[in-house]
Coordinates of C-alpha atoms and ligand atoms in Angstrom, one line a residue:
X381 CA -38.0 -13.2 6.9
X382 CA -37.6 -9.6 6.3
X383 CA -39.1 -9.3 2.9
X384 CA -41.5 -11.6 4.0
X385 CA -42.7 -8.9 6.8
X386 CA -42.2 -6.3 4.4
X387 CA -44.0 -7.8 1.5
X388 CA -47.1 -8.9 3.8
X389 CA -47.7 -5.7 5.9
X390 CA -46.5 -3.4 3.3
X391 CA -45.8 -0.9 5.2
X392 CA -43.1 1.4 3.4
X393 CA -41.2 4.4 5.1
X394 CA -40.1 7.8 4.3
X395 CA -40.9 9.9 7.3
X396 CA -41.1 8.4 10.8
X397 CA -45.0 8.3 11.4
X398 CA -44.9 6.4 7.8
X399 CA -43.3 3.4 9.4
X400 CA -42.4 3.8 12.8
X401 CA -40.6 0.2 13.0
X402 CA -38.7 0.9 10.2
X403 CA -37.4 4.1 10.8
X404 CA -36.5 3.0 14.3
X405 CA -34.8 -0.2 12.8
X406 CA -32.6 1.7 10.6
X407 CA -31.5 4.4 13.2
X408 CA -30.8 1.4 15.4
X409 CA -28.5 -0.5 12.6
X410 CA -26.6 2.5 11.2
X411 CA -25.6 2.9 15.0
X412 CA -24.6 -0.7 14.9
X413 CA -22.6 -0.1 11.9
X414 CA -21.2 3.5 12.9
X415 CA -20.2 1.8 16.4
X416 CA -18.5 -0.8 14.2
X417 CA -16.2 1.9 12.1
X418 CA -15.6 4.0 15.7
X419 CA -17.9 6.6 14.7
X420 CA -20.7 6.3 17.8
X421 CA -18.7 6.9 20.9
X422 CA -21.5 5.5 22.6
X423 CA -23.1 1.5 23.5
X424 CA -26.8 3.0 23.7
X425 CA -27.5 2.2 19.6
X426 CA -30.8 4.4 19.3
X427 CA -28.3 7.1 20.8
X428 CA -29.8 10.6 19.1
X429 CA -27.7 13.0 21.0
X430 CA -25.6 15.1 19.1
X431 CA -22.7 15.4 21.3
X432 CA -22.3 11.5 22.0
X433 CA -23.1 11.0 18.8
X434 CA -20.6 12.3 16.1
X435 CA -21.2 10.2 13.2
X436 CA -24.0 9.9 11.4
X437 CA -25.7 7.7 8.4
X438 CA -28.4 6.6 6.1
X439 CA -29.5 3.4 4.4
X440 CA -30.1 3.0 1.2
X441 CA -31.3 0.8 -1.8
X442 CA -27.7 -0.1 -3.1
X443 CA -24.1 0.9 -3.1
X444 CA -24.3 2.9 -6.0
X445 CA -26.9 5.1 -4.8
X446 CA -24.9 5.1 -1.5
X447 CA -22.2 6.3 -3.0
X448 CA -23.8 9.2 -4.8
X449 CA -25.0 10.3 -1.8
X450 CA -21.6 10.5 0.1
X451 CA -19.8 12.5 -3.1
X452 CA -23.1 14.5 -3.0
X453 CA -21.8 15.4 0.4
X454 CA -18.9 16.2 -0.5
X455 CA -19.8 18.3 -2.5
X456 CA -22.1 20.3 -0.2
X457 CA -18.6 20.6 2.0
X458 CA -16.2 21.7 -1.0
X459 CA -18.7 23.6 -3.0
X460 CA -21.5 24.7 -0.7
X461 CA -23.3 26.8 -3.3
X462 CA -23.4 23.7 -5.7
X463 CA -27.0 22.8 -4.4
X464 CA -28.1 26.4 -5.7
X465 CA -26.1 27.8 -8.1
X466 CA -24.7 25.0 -10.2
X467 CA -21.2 23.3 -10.1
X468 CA -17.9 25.0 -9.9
X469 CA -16.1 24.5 -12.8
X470 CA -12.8 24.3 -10.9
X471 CA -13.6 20.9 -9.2
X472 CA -12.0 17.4 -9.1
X473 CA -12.2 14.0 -7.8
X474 CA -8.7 12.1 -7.2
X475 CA -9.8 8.2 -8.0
X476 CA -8.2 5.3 -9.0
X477 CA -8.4 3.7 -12.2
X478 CA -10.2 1.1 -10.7
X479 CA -12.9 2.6 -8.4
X480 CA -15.9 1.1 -8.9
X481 CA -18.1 2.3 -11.8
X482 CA -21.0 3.1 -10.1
X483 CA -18.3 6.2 -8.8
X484 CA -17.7 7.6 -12.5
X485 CA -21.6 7.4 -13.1
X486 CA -22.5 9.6 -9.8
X487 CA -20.2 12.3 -10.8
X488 CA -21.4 11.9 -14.4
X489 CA -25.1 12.7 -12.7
X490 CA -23.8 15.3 -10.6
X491 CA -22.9 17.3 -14.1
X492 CA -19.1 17.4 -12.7
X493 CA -17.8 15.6 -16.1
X494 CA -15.6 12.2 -16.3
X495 CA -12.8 14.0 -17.3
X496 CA -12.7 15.8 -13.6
X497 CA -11.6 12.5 -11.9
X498 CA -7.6 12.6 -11.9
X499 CA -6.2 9.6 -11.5
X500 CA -4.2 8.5 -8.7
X501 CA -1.2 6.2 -9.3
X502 CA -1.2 2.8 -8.7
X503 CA 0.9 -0.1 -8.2
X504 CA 0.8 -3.6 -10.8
X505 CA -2.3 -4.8 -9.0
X506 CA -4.1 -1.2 -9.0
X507 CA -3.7 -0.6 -5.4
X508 CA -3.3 3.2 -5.0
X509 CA 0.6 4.3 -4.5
X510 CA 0.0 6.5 -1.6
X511 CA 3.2 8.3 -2.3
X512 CA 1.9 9.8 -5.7
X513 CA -1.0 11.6 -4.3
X514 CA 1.4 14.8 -3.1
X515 CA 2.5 15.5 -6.6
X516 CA -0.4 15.1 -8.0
X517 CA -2.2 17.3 -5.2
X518 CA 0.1 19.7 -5.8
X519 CA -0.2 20.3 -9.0
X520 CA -3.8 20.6 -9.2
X521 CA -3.7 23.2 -6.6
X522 CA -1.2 25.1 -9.1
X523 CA -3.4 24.7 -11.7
X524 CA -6.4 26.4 -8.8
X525 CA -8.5 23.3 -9.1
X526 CA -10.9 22.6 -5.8
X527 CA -10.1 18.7 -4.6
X528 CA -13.3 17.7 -3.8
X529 CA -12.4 14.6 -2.7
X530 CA -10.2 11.4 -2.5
X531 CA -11.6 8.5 -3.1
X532 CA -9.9 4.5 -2.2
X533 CA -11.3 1.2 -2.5
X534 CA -12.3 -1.3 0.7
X535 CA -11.8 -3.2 -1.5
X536 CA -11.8 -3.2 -4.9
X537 CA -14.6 -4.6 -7.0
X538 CA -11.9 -6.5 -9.5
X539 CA -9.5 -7.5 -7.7
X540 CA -10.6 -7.7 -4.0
X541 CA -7.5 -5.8 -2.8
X542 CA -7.7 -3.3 -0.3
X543 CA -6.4 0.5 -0.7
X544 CA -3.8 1.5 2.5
X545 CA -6.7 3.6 3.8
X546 CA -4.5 4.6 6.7
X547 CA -1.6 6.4 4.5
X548 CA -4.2 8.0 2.3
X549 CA -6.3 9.1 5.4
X550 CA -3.4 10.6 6.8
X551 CA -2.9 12.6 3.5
X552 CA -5.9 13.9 3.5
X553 CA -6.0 14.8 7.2
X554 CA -2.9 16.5 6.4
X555 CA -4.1 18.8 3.5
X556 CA -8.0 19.0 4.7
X557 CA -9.6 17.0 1.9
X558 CA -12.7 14.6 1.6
X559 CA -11.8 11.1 2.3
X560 CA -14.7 8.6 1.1
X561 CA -13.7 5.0 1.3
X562 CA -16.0 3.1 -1.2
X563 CA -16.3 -0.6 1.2
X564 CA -19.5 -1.6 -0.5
X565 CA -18.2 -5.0 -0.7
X566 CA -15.2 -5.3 1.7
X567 CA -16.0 -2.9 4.7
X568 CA -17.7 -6.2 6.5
X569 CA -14.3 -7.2 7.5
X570 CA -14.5 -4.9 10.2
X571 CA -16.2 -7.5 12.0
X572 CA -13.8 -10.5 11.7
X573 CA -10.7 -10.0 14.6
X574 CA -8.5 -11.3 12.1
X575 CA -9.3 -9.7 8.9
X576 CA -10.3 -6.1 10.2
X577 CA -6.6 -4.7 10.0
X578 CA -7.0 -4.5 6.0
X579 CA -9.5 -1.5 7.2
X580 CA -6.7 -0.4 8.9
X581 CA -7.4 3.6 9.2
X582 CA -11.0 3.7 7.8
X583 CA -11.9 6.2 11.0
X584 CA -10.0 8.6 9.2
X585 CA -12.4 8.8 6.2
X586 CA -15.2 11.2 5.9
X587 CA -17.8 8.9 4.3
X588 CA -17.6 5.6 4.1
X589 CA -20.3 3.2 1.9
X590 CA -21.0 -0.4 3.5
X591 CA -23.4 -2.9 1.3
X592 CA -25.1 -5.5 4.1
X593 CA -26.2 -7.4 0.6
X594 CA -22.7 -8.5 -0.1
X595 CA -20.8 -9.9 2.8
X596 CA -23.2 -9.6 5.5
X597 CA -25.8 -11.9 3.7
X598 CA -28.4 -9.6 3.3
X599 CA -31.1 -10.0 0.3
X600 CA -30.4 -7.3 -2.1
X601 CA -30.8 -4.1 -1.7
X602 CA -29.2 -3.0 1.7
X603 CA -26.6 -0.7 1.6
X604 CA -25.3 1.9 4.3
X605 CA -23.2 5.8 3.6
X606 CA -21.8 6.5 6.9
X607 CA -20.6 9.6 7.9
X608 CA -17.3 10.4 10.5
X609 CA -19.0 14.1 11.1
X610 CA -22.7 14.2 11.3
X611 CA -23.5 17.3 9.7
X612 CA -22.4 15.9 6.8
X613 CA -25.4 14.0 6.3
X614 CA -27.6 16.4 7.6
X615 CA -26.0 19.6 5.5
X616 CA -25.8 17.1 1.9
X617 CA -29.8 18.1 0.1
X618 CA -29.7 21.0 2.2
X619 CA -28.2 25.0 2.5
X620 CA -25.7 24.9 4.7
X621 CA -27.0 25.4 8.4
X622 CA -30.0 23.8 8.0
X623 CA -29.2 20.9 9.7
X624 CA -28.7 22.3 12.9
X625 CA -33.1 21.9 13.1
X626 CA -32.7 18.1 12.2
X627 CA -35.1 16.3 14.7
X628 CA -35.3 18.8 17.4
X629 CA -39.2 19.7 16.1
X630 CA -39.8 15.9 15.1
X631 CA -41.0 12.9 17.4
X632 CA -39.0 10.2 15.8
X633 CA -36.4 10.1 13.2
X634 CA -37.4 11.6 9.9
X635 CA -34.5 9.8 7.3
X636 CA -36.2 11.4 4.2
X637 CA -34.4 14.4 4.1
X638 CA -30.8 12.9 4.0
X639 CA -32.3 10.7 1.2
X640 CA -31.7 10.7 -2.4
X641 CA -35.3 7.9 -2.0
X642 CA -38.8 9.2 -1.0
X643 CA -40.2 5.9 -0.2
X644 CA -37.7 3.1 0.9
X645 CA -38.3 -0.7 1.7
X646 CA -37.6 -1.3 5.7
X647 CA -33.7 -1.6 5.1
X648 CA -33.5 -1.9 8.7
X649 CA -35.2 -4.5 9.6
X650 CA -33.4 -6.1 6.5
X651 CA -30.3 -5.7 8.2
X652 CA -31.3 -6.3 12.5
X653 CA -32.5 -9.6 10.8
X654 CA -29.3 -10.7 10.5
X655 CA -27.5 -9.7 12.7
X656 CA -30.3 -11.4 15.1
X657 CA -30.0 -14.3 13.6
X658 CA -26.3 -15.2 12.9
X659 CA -25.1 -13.2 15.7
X660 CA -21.8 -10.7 15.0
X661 CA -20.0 -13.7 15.9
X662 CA -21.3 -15.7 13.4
X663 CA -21.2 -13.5 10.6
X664 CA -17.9 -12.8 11.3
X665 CA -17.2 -16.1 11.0
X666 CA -18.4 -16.8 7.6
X667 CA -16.5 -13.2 6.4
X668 CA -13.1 -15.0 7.7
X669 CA -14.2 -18.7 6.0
X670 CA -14.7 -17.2 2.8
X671 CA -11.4 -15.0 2.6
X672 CA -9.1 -17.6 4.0
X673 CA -11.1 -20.0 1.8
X674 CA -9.9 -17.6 -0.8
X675 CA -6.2 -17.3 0.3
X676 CA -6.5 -21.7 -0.1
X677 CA -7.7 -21.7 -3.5
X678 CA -4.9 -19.0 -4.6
X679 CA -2.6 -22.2 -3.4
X680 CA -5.1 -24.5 -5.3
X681 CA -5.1 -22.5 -8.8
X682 CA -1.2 -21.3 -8.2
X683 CA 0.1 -25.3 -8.0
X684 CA -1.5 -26.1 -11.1
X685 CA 1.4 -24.9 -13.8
X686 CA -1.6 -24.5 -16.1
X687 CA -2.8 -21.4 -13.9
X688 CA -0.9 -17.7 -12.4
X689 CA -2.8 -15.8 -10.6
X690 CA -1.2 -12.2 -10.2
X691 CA -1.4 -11.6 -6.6
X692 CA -2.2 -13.2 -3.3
X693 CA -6.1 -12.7 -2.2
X694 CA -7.2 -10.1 0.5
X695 CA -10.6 -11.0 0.5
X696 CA -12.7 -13.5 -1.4
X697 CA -12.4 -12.5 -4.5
X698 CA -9.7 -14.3 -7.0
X699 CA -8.6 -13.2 -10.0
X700 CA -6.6 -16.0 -12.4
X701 CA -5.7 -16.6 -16.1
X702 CA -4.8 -19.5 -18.3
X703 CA -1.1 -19.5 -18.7
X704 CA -0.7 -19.8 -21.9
X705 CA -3.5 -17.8 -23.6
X706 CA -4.0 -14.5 -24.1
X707 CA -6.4 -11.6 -23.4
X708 CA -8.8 -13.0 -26.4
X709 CA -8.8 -16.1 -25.7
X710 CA -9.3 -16.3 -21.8
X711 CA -12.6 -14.4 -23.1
X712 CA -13.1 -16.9 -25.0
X713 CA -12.1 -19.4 -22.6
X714 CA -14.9 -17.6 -20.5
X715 CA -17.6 -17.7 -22.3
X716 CA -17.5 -21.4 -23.8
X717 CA -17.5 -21.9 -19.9
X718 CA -20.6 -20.1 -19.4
X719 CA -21.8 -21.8 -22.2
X720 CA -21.5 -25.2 -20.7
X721 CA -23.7 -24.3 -18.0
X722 CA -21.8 -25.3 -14.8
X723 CA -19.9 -22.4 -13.7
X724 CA -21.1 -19.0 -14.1
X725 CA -17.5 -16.6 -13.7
X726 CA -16.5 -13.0 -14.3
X727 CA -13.7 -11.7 -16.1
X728 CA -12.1 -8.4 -15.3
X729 CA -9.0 -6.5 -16.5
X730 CA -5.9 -5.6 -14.0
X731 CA -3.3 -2.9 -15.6
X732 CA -5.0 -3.6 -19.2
X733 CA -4.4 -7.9 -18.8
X734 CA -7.1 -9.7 -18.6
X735 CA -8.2 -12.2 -15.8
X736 CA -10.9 -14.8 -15.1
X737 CA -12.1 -13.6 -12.0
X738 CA -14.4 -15.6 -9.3
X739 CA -16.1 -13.9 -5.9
X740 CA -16.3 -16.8 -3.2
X741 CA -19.8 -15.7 -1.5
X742 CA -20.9 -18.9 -0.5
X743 CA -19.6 -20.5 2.6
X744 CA -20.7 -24.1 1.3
X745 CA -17.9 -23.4 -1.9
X746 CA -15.2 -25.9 -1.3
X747 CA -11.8 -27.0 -3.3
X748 CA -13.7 -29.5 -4.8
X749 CA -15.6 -27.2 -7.0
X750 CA -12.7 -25.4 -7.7
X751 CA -10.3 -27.9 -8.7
X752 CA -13.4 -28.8 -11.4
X753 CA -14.2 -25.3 -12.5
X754 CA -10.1 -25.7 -13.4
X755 CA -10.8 -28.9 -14.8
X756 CA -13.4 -27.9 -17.1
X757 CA -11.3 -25.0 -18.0
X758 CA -8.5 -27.3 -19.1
X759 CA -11.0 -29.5 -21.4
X760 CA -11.9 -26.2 -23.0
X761 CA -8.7 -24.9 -23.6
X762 CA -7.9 -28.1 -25.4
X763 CA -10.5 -27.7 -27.7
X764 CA -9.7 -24.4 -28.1
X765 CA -5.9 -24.8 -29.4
Ligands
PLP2246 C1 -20.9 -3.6 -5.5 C2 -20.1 -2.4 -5.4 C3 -20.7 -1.2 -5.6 C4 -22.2 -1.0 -6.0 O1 -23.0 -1.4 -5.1 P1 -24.5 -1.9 -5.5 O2 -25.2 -2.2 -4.2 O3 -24.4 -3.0 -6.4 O4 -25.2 -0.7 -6.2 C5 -20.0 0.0 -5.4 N1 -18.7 -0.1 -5.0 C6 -18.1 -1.3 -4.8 C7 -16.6 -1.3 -4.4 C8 -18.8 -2.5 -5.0 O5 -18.1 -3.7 -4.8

């Protein structure tokens, strides 16, 4: 219904009096969302004041784009002369081996240089090791690098697991560094009862991204950065200070300057659609079908001696390998799969082992396809020995 409205009226927005609906839409739905992280100490969601108000965010046409904008930001904090004269040469990013790609490619655009992510440890199933990052902290600080920031996974992209955001949160609390939580796909937990505790600690992150196109059911592109402070948003394509005029000379809410996009599609409206029509309730519902349908095809693949998976799901995301085959041939296995035409599935790689790796976004996906997607794999392996 939303790109319906927004492909017949056409009416695109980058500055409040472009499209009033829109820009209200979206100011009214990063509310919902900062309300949903414990950022908006407030129920009025069109709240503007600054003092109720502490958290602040933007939408935008992807996760990847959101999560430029939030290192972006954190750069502006760690570095505020970036924006003007150039990067500091002494700057860092602590990720994960497995934060998502989209997070290497940023940096790579902001000129700060692959090489300048450290890694943080992680365990067998690349979930950072929150006890590494104090050595590796304090090293760089010997060496008189700038940290500017750590970043964790809600959840990760490969394997669906979620980082201990509260132990790393509490680090970085501790030694006054940039906590951004990439939760393009998983931070929609937040709105099942039951599944929200994997977020456990999110409030303590600085920026946080949130994609509406992946587990809120949103047609792509809808994608949120969140903010825990709002200057942050306000002070990221800007000289520090310059915030502190955001709005007070405007009649409505001009989003353009805390945008990387001039023009954007009515993301809002994208969003308040459905929520409106689902309800919270009711996509919280289909968040906590598809990861406890998850946590019952783990049981499905795991009984099948043919099948391991290497760890029990989070989310709804599964990875699983053919027993007895290795990293070539579960490729392999993969792609005469694909070939056959009736079940399109990723592979990804966990500590350097490779996986078959399926994302259960459709709340209609039962054990029935499953146990044939493991059938079919099973005919092809045959073939294949
Ligand atoms: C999907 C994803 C992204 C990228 O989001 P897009 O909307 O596809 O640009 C970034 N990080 C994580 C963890 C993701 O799952």
């Amino acid at each position: 219904m939303a790109d319906y409205i927004h492909g017949t009226i056409n009416n695109p927005m980058a500055i409040y009096e472009m499209g009033p609906g829109a820009a209200t839409m979206e100011k009214l739905m990063v509310n919902w969302m900062l309300n949903k992280v414990g950022w908006l100490k407030s129920d009025k969601l069109l709240e503007t004041n600054y003092e109720i108000c502490k958290g602040a965010g933007i939408l935008t046409h992807g996760g990847s784009l959101a999560n430029l904008t939030a290192l972006l930001a954190a750069r502006a904090n760690a570095s505020p002369e970036a924006w003007t004269k150039g990067n500091n040469p002494k700057m860092v990013v602590m990720a994960s081996q497995n934060a998502h790609y989209s997070v290497a490619k940023s940096l790579a655009i902001m000129g700060l240089g692959y090489d300048n992510i450290v890694e943080i440890e992680t365990d067998k199933n690349e979930v950072i090791k929150p006890k590494s990052l104090e050595p590796i902290y304090k090293k760089l600080k010997a060496d008189g690098k700038i940290v500017m920031a750590v970043i964790a996974n809600a959840c990760a992209t490969s394997t669906g697991l979620y980082d201990p955001l509260e132990a790393i949160g509490k680090f970085c609390q501790k030694n006054n560094l940039w906590f951004h939580v990439d939760g393009a796909h998983g931070t929609s937990a937040l709105l099942s009862n039951t599944k929200k505790s994997l977020l456990k600690g999110v409030y303590l992150a600085d920026s946080l991204v949130w994609d509406a196109h992946k587990m809120l059911q949103k047609s792509a592109l809808c994608a949120a950065v969140l903010f825990k402070k709002q200057q942050h948003l306000h002070q990221t394509f800007k000289q520090k200070g310059s915030y502190l005029f955001f709005e007070k000379d405007n009649v409505g809410f001009d989003l353009m300057a805390n945008a990387i996009e001039c023009t954007k599609s009515p993301l809002g409206t994208k969003l308040f659609m459905a929520v409106a029509y689902k309800g919270e309730a009711g996509l919280a519902k289909d968040i906590t079908l598809t990861y406890n349908r998850t946590a019952a095809f783990y049981k499905l693949i795991s009984a099948n001696k043919k099948f391991e998976c290497p760890y029990i799901p989070e989310s709804n995301i599964l990875c699983f390998r053919y027993r007895d085959f290795g990293d070539d041939l579960q490729l392999k296995l993969r792609n005469e799969l694909v070939k056959n035409g009736n079940f399109y599935i990723t592979t990804t790689t966990i500590k350097n082992v490779r996986y078959l790796r399926i994302a259960i976004m459709n709340t209609q996906t039962t054990s029935k396809h499953i146990l044939s997607l493991l059938k079919e794999i099973e005919t092809i392996a045959k073939t294949m020995i």
